[in-house]
Amino acid sequence: MEIAEHIQVVETEGRLLAAAAEEAGVDAKVATCPGWQVRDLVRHQGEVHRWATGFLAEGHTARRPLPDSPPGLDGDELLDWYREGHHRLVDTLAKAPLDLECFAFLPAPSPLAFWARRQAHETTVHRVDAESALERPSGDASDSITGEFAADGIDELLTGFHARARSRMRSDTPRLLRVRATDTDVTWTVRITQGPPDAERGAAGEAECEVSGPAARLYLALWNRQPFPDVTGDESLAALWRERSAV
């Protein structure tokens, strides 16, 4: 996907997150994030948006801690604070030069490409979280996610996040998981060992377990926001993903 497409997703999903949070109310429980209320979700996402903006706007080349949200901020004021930070992130992404140099923590064609992609997926997943707090969610949370964007997010998760040393997805006995997006004809093979998982596109090797389904539903399932659409083979490997894959 192009940088401009990711930026558009950040803009759209960020607005939908705020709308769902406002409708649910800050006291509502976030079903997909046990222990969180909507206010916790809004604070977290607002902090992450400002964190990303700081790298883009100020060109920091080393990791920095997330900024804290203002103490005591709640209700409508918290939502206004979130919306201001979201607007600034979108504006900063749109105006950033293509050759911008700053910190990034996953491989990407450029730091700008990294941050546009990362914030697009970060905001989308947390929009789904915000909608899970609604008393009567409208439709499946994956309905508005395109297959192309979902496949992009699966790729980021499997070949980016879980390639890092901090991934907890480990097994004393080598195991092989297949991930198949049925509507985009994209497949990944994930080798799980005592080290960080090794994921690649394609269907190399004999898988013990395959998780499959439409890309958007599979995307949310791999982020542990929905059940897997379909599981074949050894279901204990799908359960292991549920237990250990949290990022």
PDB file of C-alpha atoms in Angstrom:
ATOM      1  CA  MET A   1       0.000   0.000   0.000  1.00  0.00           C
ATOM      2  CA  GLU A   2       1.071   3.578  -0.632  1.00  0.00           C
ATOM      3  CA  ILE A   3       1.885   6.068   2.142  1.00  0.00           C
ATOM      4  CA  ALA A   4      -1.093   8.242   1.180  1.00  0.00           C
ATOM      5  CA  GLU A   5      -3.438   5.264   1.523  1.00  0.00           C
ATOM      6  CA  HIS A   6      -2.155   4.528   5.024  1.00  0.00           C
ATOM      7  CA  ILE A   7      -2.558   8.183   6.015  1.00  0.00           C
ATOM      8  CA  GLN A   8      -6.161   8.118   4.816  1.00  0.00           C
ATOM      9  CA  VAL A   9      -6.786   5.066   6.997  1.00  0.00           C
ATOM     10  CA  VAL A  10      -5.286   6.861  10.017  1.00  0.00           C
ATOM     11  CA  GLU A  11      -7.649   9.785   9.409  1.00  0.00           C
ATOM     12  CA  THR A  12     -10.784   7.689   8.895  1.00  0.00           C
ATOM     13  CA  GLU A  13     -10.202   5.134  11.629  1.00  0.00           C
ATOM     14  CA  GLY A  14      -9.200   7.806  14.134  1.00  0.00           C
ATOM     15  CA  ARG A  15     -12.478   9.632  13.612  1.00  0.00           C
ATOM     16  CA  LEU A  16     -14.454   6.390  13.929  1.00  0.00           C
ATOM     17  CA  LEU A  17     -12.623   5.572  17.164  1.00  0.00           C
ATOM     18  CA  ALA A  18     -13.570   8.930  18.664  1.00  0.00           C
ATOM     19  CA  ALA A  19     -17.182   8.580  17.554  1.00  0.00           C
ATOM     20  CA  ALA A  20     -17.500   5.106  19.084  1.00  0.00           C
ATOM     21  CA  ALA A  21     -15.821   6.246  22.305  1.00  0.00           C
ATOM     22  CA  GLU A  22     -18.178   9.203  22.595  1.00  0.00           C
ATOM     23  CA  GLU A  23     -21.238   7.032  21.967  1.00  0.00           C
ATOM     24  CA  ALA A  24     -20.146   4.329  24.420  1.00  0.00           C
ATOM     25  CA  GLY A  25     -19.073   6.772  27.152  1.00  0.00           C
ATOM     26  CA  VAL A  26     -15.755   6.781  28.959  1.00  0.00           C
ATOM     27  CA  ASP A  27     -17.040   4.485  31.736  1.00  0.00           C
ATOM     28  CA  ALA A  28     -17.951   1.663  29.329  1.00  0.00           C
ATOM     29  CA  LYS A  29     -15.940  -1.542  29.447  1.00  0.00           C
ATOM     30  CA  VAL A  30     -13.839  -2.436  26.383  1.00  0.00           C
ATOM     31  CA  ALA A  31     -14.814  -6.028  25.617  1.00  0.00           C
ATOM     32  CA  THR A  32     -11.704  -6.748  23.529  1.00  0.00           C
ATOM     33  CA  CYS A  33      -9.307  -5.365  26.164  1.00  0.00           C
ATOM     34  CA  PRO A  34     -10.235  -6.950  29.522  1.00  0.00           C
ATOM     35  CA  GLY A  35      -9.681  -4.569  32.414  1.00  0.00           C
ATOM     36  CA  TRP A  36      -9.921  -1.428  30.274  1.00  0.00           C
ATOM     37  CA  GLN A  37     -12.625   1.193  30.174  1.00  0.00           C
ATOM     38  CA  VAL A  38     -13.070   3.486  27.201  1.00  0.00           C
ATOM     39  CA  ARG A  39     -11.151   6.254  28.990  1.00  0.00           C
ATOM     40  CA  ASP A  40      -8.102   3.927  29.199  1.00  0.00           C
ATOM     41  CA  LEU A  41      -8.315   3.185  25.494  1.00  0.00           C
ATOM     42  CA  VAL A  42      -8.677   6.855  24.532  1.00  0.00           C
ATOM     43  CA  ARG A  43      -5.751   7.855  26.752  1.00  0.00           C
ATOM     44  CA  HIS A  44      -3.559   5.115  25.317  1.00  0.00           C
ATOM     45  CA  GLN A  45      -4.358   5.954  21.711  1.00  0.00           C
ATOM     46  CA  GLY A  46      -3.948   9.661  22.327  1.00  0.00           C
ATOM     47  CA  GLU A  47      -0.529   9.050  23.856  1.00  0.00           C
ATOM     48  CA  VAL A  48       0.535   6.820  20.944  1.00  0.00           C
ATOM     49  CA  HIS A  49      -0.592   9.384  18.370  1.00  0.00           C
ATOM     50  CA  ARG A  50       1.444  12.092  20.111  1.00  0.00           C
ATOM     51  CA  TRP A  51       4.397   9.730  20.445  1.00  0.00           C
ATOM     52  CA  ALA A  52       4.404   9.065  16.693  1.00  0.00           C
ATOM     53  CA  THR A  53       3.934  12.758  15.903  1.00  0.00           C
ATOM     54  CA  GLY A  54       6.974  13.613  18.007  1.00  0.00           C
ATOM     55  CA  PHE A  55       9.275  11.431  15.908  1.00  0.00           C
ATOM     56  CA  LEU A  56       7.861  12.767  12.647  1.00  0.00           C
ATOM     57  CA  ALA A  57       7.745  16.442  13.597  1.00  0.00           C
ATOM     58  CA  GLU A  58      11.004  16.651  15.561  1.00  0.00           C
ATOM     59  CA  GLY A  59      13.126  14.037  13.760  1.00  0.00           C
ATOM     60  CA  HIS A  60      14.151  12.067  16.858  1.00  0.00           C
ATOM     61  CA  THR A  61      16.456   9.231  15.841  1.00  0.00           C
ATOM     62  CA  ALA A  62      16.273   7.199  19.070  1.00  0.00           C
ATOM     63  CA  ARG A  63      13.364   5.608  20.912  1.00  0.00           C
ATOM     64  CA  ARG A  64      11.594   7.882  23.383  1.00  0.00           C
ATOM     65  CA  PRO A  65       9.006   7.026  26.065  1.00  0.00           C
ATOM     66  CA  LEU A  66       5.325   7.579  25.414  1.00  0.00           C
ATOM     67  CA  PRO A  67       4.132  10.962  26.688  1.00  0.00           C
ATOM     68  CA  ASP A  68       1.647  10.877  29.557  1.00  0.00           C
ATOM     69  CA  SER A  69      -1.855  12.199  29.067  1.00  0.00           C
ATOM     70  CA  PRO A  70      -2.702  15.245  31.212  1.00  0.00           C
ATOM     71  CA  PRO A  71      -3.651  14.091  34.734  1.00  0.00           C
ATOM     72  CA  GLY A  72      -7.315  14.353  35.642  1.00  0.00           C
ATOM     73  CA  LEU A  73      -8.487  14.719  32.034  1.00  0.00           C
ATOM     74  CA  ASP A  74     -11.746  12.815  31.492  1.00  0.00           C
ATOM     75  CA  GLY A  75     -15.077  12.795  29.685  1.00  0.00           C
ATOM     76  CA  ASP A  76     -15.574  15.285  26.865  1.00  0.00           C
ATOM     77  CA  GLU A  77     -12.271  17.005  27.614  1.00  0.00           C
ATOM     78  CA  LEU A  78     -10.433  13.697  27.195  1.00  0.00           C
ATOM     79  CA  LEU A  79     -12.128  13.121  23.852  1.00  0.00           C
ATOM     80  CA  ASP A  80     -11.252  16.648  22.720  1.00  0.00           C
ATOM     81  CA  TRP A  81      -7.627  16.017  23.730  1.00  0.00           C
ATOM     82  CA  TYR A  82      -7.628  12.781  21.732  1.00  0.00           C
ATOM     83  CA  ARG A  83      -9.136  14.457  18.667  1.00  0.00           C
ATOM     84  CA  GLU A  84      -6.557  17.254  18.763  1.00  0.00           C
ATOM     85  CA  GLY A  85      -3.692  14.772  18.854  1.00  0.00           C
ATOM     86  CA  HIS A  86      -5.215  12.661  16.089  1.00  0.00           C
ATOM     87  CA  HIS A  87      -5.656  15.727  13.861  1.00  0.00           C
ATOM     88  CA  ARG A  88      -2.045  16.759  14.458  1.00  0.00           C
ATOM     89  CA  LEU A  89      -0.770  13.266  13.607  1.00  0.00           C
ATOM     90  CA  VAL A  90      -2.678  13.164  10.317  1.00  0.00           C
ATOM     91  CA  ASP A  91      -1.502  16.671   9.416  1.00  0.00           C
ATOM     92  CA  THR A  92       2.119  15.846  10.304  1.00  0.00           C
ATOM     93  CA  LEU A  93       2.064  12.632   8.266  1.00  0.00           C
ATOM     94  CA  ALA A  94       0.592  14.425   5.260  1.00  0.00           C
ATOM     95  CA  LYS A  95       3.187  17.224   5.346  1.00  0.00           C
ATOM     96  CA  ALA A  96       6.276  15.152   6.186  1.00  0.00           C
ATOM     97  CA  PRO A  97       8.951  14.949   3.460  1.00  0.00           C
ATOM     98  CA  LEU A  98       9.473  11.555   1.846  1.00  0.00           C
ATOM     99  CA  ASP A  99      13.159  11.612   2.820  1.00  0.00           C
ATOM    100  CA  LEU A 100      12.430  12.290   6.504  1.00  0.00           C
ATOM    101  CA  GLU A 101      14.941  10.650   8.839  1.00  0.00           C
ATOM    102  CA  CYS A 102      13.707   9.562  12.272  1.00  0.00           C
ATOM    103  CA  PHE A 103      13.366   6.548  14.549  1.00  0.00           C
ATOM    104  CA  ALA A 104      11.422   3.493  13.360  1.00  0.00           C
ATOM    105  CA  PHE A 105      11.249   0.096  15.044  1.00  0.00           C
ATOM    106  CA  LEU A 106      10.264  -2.203  12.163  1.00  0.00           C
ATOM    107  CA  PRO A 107      11.805  -2.596   8.691  1.00  0.00           C
ATOM    108  CA  ALA A 108      10.210  -0.288   6.112  1.00  0.00           C
ATOM    109  CA  PRO A 109      11.098   1.503   2.867  1.00  0.00           C
ATOM    110  CA  SER A 110      11.439   4.743   4.857  1.00  0.00           C
ATOM    111  CA  PRO A 111      10.650   6.111   8.334  1.00  0.00           C
ATOM    112  CA  LEU A 112       7.631   7.924   6.899  1.00  0.00           C
ATOM    113  CA  ALA A 113       6.348   4.719   5.314  1.00  0.00           C
ATOM    114  CA  PHE A 114       6.831   2.939   8.648  1.00  0.00           C
ATOM    115  CA  TRP A 115       4.926   5.490  10.734  1.00  0.00           C
ATOM    116  CA  ALA A 116       2.066   5.854   8.262  1.00  0.00           C
ATOM    117  CA  ARG A 117       1.617   2.080   8.144  1.00  0.00           C
ATOM    118  CA  ARG A 118       2.071   1.507  11.883  1.00  0.00           C
ATOM    119  CA  GLN A 119      -0.381   4.215  12.891  1.00  0.00           C
ATOM    120  CA  ALA A 120      -2.911   2.993  10.325  1.00  0.00           C
ATOM    121  CA  HIS A 121      -2.947  -0.471  11.884  1.00  0.00           C
ATOM    122  CA  GLU A 122      -2.623   0.787  15.455  1.00  0.00           C
ATOM    123  CA  THR A 123      -5.632   3.051  15.013  1.00  0.00           C
ATOM    124  CA  THR A 124      -7.711   0.457  13.155  1.00  0.00           C
ATOM    125  CA  VAL A 125      -7.290  -2.213  15.819  1.00  0.00           C
ATOM    126  CA  HIS A 126      -8.126   0.260  18.575  1.00  0.00           C
ATOM    127  CA  ARG A 127     -11.150   1.527  16.620  1.00  0.00           C
ATOM    128  CA  VAL A 128     -12.384  -2.059  16.785  1.00  0.00           C
ATOM    129  CA  ASP A 129     -11.726  -1.977  20.543  1.00  0.00           C
ATOM    130  CA  ALA A 130     -13.762   1.218  20.919  1.00  0.00           C
ATOM    131  CA  GLU A 131     -16.669  -0.268  18.987  1.00  0.00           C
ATOM    132  CA  SER A 132     -16.592  -3.357  21.216  1.00  0.00           C
ATOM    133  CA  ALA A 133     -17.648  -1.068  24.086  1.00  0.00           C
ATOM    134  CA  LEU A 134     -20.926  -0.151  22.370  1.00  0.00           C
ATOM    135  CA  GLU A 135     -24.072  -1.746  23.759  1.00  0.00           C
ATOM    136  CA  ARG A 136     -25.285  -2.634  20.278  1.00  0.00           C
ATOM    137  CA  PRO A 137     -22.340  -2.886  17.866  1.00  0.00           C
ATOM    138  CA  SER A 138     -23.444  -2.509  14.253  1.00  0.00           C
ATOM    139  CA  GLY A 139     -22.321  -5.443  12.123  1.00  0.00           C
ATOM    140  CA  ASP A 140     -18.993  -7.230  12.120  1.00  0.00           C
ATOM    141  CA  ALA A 141     -16.023  -5.052  13.113  1.00  0.00           C
ATOM    142  CA  SER A 142     -14.141  -6.330  10.077  1.00  0.00           C
ATOM    143  CA  ASP A 143     -16.744  -5.173   7.543  1.00  0.00           C
ATOM    144  CA  SER A 144     -15.063  -1.814   6.852  1.00  0.00           C
ATOM    145  CA  ILE A 145     -11.538  -3.256   6.557  1.00  0.00           C
ATOM    146  CA  THR A 146     -10.434  -3.993   2.989  1.00  0.00           C
ATOM    147  CA  GLY A 147      -8.723  -7.251   2.116  1.00  0.00           C
ATOM    148  CA  GLU A 148      -5.643  -5.408   0.857  1.00  0.00           C
ATOM    149  CA  PHE A 149      -5.255  -3.439   4.079  1.00  0.00           C
ATOM    150  CA  ALA A 150      -5.871  -6.522   6.231  1.00  0.00           C
ATOM    151  CA  ALA A 151      -3.244  -8.534   4.344  1.00  0.00           C
ATOM    152  CA  ASP A 152      -0.821  -5.637   4.811  1.00  0.00           C
ATOM    153  CA  GLY A 153      -1.515  -5.713   8.549  1.00  0.00           C
ATOM    154  CA  ILE A 154      -1.088  -9.477   8.794  1.00  0.00           C
ATOM    155  CA  ASP A 155       2.254  -9.110   7.042  1.00  0.00           C
ATOM    156  CA  GLU A 156       3.352  -6.383   9.462  1.00  0.00           C
ATOM    157  CA  LEU A 157       2.356  -8.500  12.458  1.00  0.00           C
ATOM    158  CA  LEU A 158       3.907 -11.782  11.323  1.00  0.00           C
ATOM    159  CA  THR A 159       7.082 -10.606   9.583  1.00  0.00           C
ATOM    160  CA  GLY A 160       7.608  -7.445  11.633  1.00  0.00           C
ATOM    161  CA  PHE A 161       6.388  -7.601  15.213  1.00  0.00           C
ATOM    162  CA  HIS A 162       6.933 -11.307  15.765  1.00  0.00           C
ATOM    163  CA  ALA A 163      10.359 -11.296  14.143  1.00  0.00           C
ATOM    164  CA  ARG A 164      11.596  -9.219  17.079  1.00  0.00           C
ATOM    165  CA  ALA A 165      13.392 -10.759  20.044  1.00  0.00           C
ATOM    166  CA  ARG A 166      10.630  -9.575  22.380  1.00  0.00           C
ATOM    167  CA  SER A 167       8.013 -11.845  20.750  1.00  0.00           C
ATOM    168  CA  ARG A 168       6.682 -14.348  23.296  1.00  0.00           C
ATOM    169  CA  MET A 169       5.479 -16.707  20.577  1.00  0.00           C
ATOM    170  CA  ARG A 170       7.911 -19.563  21.296  1.00  0.00           C
ATOM    171  CA  SER A 171       7.827 -23.367  21.479  1.00  0.00           C
ATOM    172  CA  ASP A 172      10.358 -25.864  22.831  1.00  0.00           C
ATOM    173  CA  THR A 173       9.316 -28.187  19.996  1.00  0.00           C
ATOM    174  CA  PRO A 174       9.470 -26.690  16.471  1.00  0.00           C
ATOM    175  CA  ARG A 175       5.992 -26.110  15.057  1.00  0.00           C
ATOM    176  CA  LEU A 176       4.649 -24.833  11.759  1.00  0.00           C
ATOM    177  CA  LEU A 177       1.543 -22.655  11.425  1.00  0.00           C
ATOM    178  CA  ARG A 178      -0.107 -21.749   8.130  1.00  0.00           C
ATOM    179  CA  VAL A 179      -2.072 -18.513   7.797  1.00  0.00           C
ATOM    180  CA  ARG A 180      -4.300 -18.311   4.720  1.00  0.00           C
ATOM    181  CA  ALA A 181      -6.359 -15.291   3.630  1.00  0.00           C
ATOM    182  CA  THR A 182      -9.009 -16.871   1.445  1.00  0.00           C
ATOM    183  CA  ASP A 183     -10.269 -13.726  -0.296  1.00  0.00           C
ATOM    184  CA  THR A 184      -6.897 -12.224  -1.225  1.00  0.00           C
ATOM    185  CA  ASP A 185      -5.096 -15.458  -2.130  1.00  0.00           C
ATOM    186  CA  VAL A 186      -2.207 -14.675   0.239  1.00  0.00           C
ATOM    187  CA  THR A 187      -0.629 -17.291   2.490  1.00  0.00           C
ATOM    188  CA  TRP A 188       2.018 -17.104   5.203  1.00  0.00           C
ATOM    189  CA  THR A 189       4.085 -19.849   6.814  1.00  0.00           C
ATOM    190  CA  VAL A 190       5.120 -19.265  10.428  1.00  0.00           C
ATOM    191  CA  ARG A 191       7.853 -21.432  11.948  1.00  0.00           C
ATOM    192  CA  ILE A 192       7.673 -21.359  15.731  1.00  0.00           C
ATOM    193  CA  THR A 193      10.747 -22.441  17.674  1.00  0.00           C
ATOM    194  CA  GLN A 194      12.642 -21.456  20.813  1.00  0.00           C
ATOM    195  CA  GLY A 195      13.674 -18.235  19.029  1.00  0.00           C
ATOM    196  CA  PRO A 196      11.546 -15.496  17.473  1.00  0.00           C
ATOM    197  CA  PRO A 197       9.033 -16.841  14.917  1.00  0.00           C
ATOM    198  CA  ASP A 198      10.198 -16.948  11.307  1.00  0.00           C
ATOM    199  CA  ALA A 199       7.374 -15.947   8.965  1.00  0.00           C
ATOM    200  CA  GLU A 200       7.410 -15.814   5.188  1.00  0.00           C
ATOM    201  CA  ARG A 201       4.867 -15.540   2.419  1.00  0.00           C
ATOM    202  CA  GLY A 202       3.963 -18.788   0.716  1.00  0.00           C
ATOM    203  CA  ALA A 203       3.029 -22.321   1.737  1.00  0.00           C
ATOM    204  CA  ALA A 204       6.421 -23.928   2.325  1.00  0.00           C
ATOM    205  CA  GLY A 205       6.532 -27.102   4.427  1.00  0.00           C
ATOM    206  CA  GLU A 206       3.821 -29.232   5.988  1.00  0.00           C
ATOM    207  CA  ALA A 207       1.767 -27.275   8.491  1.00  0.00           C
ATOM    208  CA  GLU A 208       0.434 -28.792  11.707  1.00  0.00           C
ATOM    209  CA  CYS A 209      -2.346 -26.233  11.803  1.00  0.00           C
ATOM    210  CA  GLU A 210      -3.900 -23.794   9.368  1.00  0.00           C
ATOM    211  CA  VAL A 211      -5.930 -20.732  10.331  1.00  0.00           C
ATOM    212  CA  SER A 212      -7.869 -19.284   7.428  1.00  0.00           C
ATOM    213  CA  GLY A 213     -10.691 -16.998   6.422  1.00  0.00           C
ATOM    214  CA  PRO A 214     -11.355 -13.607   4.850  1.00  0.00           C
ATOM    215  CA  ALA A 215      -8.306 -11.376   5.345  1.00  0.00           C
ATOM    216  CA  ALA A 216     -10.088  -8.787   7.492  1.00  0.00           C
ATOM    217  CA  ARG A 217     -11.458 -11.360   9.934  1.00  0.00           C
ATOM    218  CA  LEU A 218      -8.122 -13.186  10.004  1.00  0.00           C
ATOM    219  CA  TYR A 219      -6.335  -9.879  10.692  1.00  0.00           C
ATOM    220  CA  LEU A 220      -8.466  -9.187  13.759  1.00  0.00           C
ATOM    221  CA  ALA A 221      -8.171 -12.798  14.914  1.00  0.00           C
ATOM    222  CA  LEU A 222      -4.366 -12.685  14.768  1.00  0.00           C
ATOM    223  CA  TRP A 223      -4.538  -9.503  16.869  1.00  0.00           C
ATOM    224  CA  ASN A 224      -6.773 -11.488  19.273  1.00  0.00           C
ATOM    225  CA  ARG A 225      -9.842  -9.310  18.660  1.00  0.00           C
ATOM    226  CA  GLN A 226     -12.004 -12.085  17.174  1.00  0.00           C
ATOM    227  CA  PRO A 227     -12.005 -15.902  17.066  1.00  0.00           C
ATOM    228  CA  PHE A 228     -10.221 -17.484  14.111  1.00  0.00           C
ATOM    229  CA  PRO A 229     -12.709 -17.872  11.236  1.00  0.00           C
ATOM    230  CA  ASP A 230     -11.567 -21.434  10.508  1.00  0.00           C
ATOM    231  CA  VAL A 231      -8.992 -23.760  12.092  1.00  0.00           C
ATOM    232  CA  THR A 232      -7.869 -27.063  10.579  1.00  0.00           C
ATOM    233  CA  GLY A 233      -5.296 -29.502  11.929  1.00  0.00           C
ATOM    234  CA  ASP A 234      -3.877 -29.314  15.450  1.00  0.00           C
ATOM    235  CA  GLU A 235      -6.022 -26.740  17.250  1.00  0.00           C
ATOM    236  CA  SER A 236      -3.538 -26.567  20.132  1.00  0.00           C
ATOM    237  CA  LEU A 237      -1.270 -24.482  17.893  1.00  0.00           C
ATOM    238  CA  ALA A 238      -4.053 -21.941  17.321  1.00  0.00           C
ATOM    239  CA  ALA A 239      -4.595 -21.917  21.096  1.00  0.00           C
ATOM    240  CA  LEU A 240      -0.874 -21.331  21.624  1.00  0.00           C
ATOM    241  CA  TRP A 241      -1.136 -18.251  19.411  1.00  0.00           C
ATOM    242  CA  ARG A 242      -3.968 -16.971  21.567  1.00  0.00           C
ATOM    243  CA  GLU A 243      -1.932 -17.490  24.725  1.00  0.00           C
ATOM    244  CA  ARG A 244       1.419 -16.063  23.679  1.00  0.00           C
ATOM    245  CA  SER A 245       1.065 -13.686  20.746  1.00  0.00           C
ATOM    246  CA  ALA A 246       0.060 -10.504  22.549  1.00  0.00           C
ATOM    247  CA  VAL A 247       2.241  -7.593  21.421  1.00  0.00           C
TER     248      VAL A 247
END
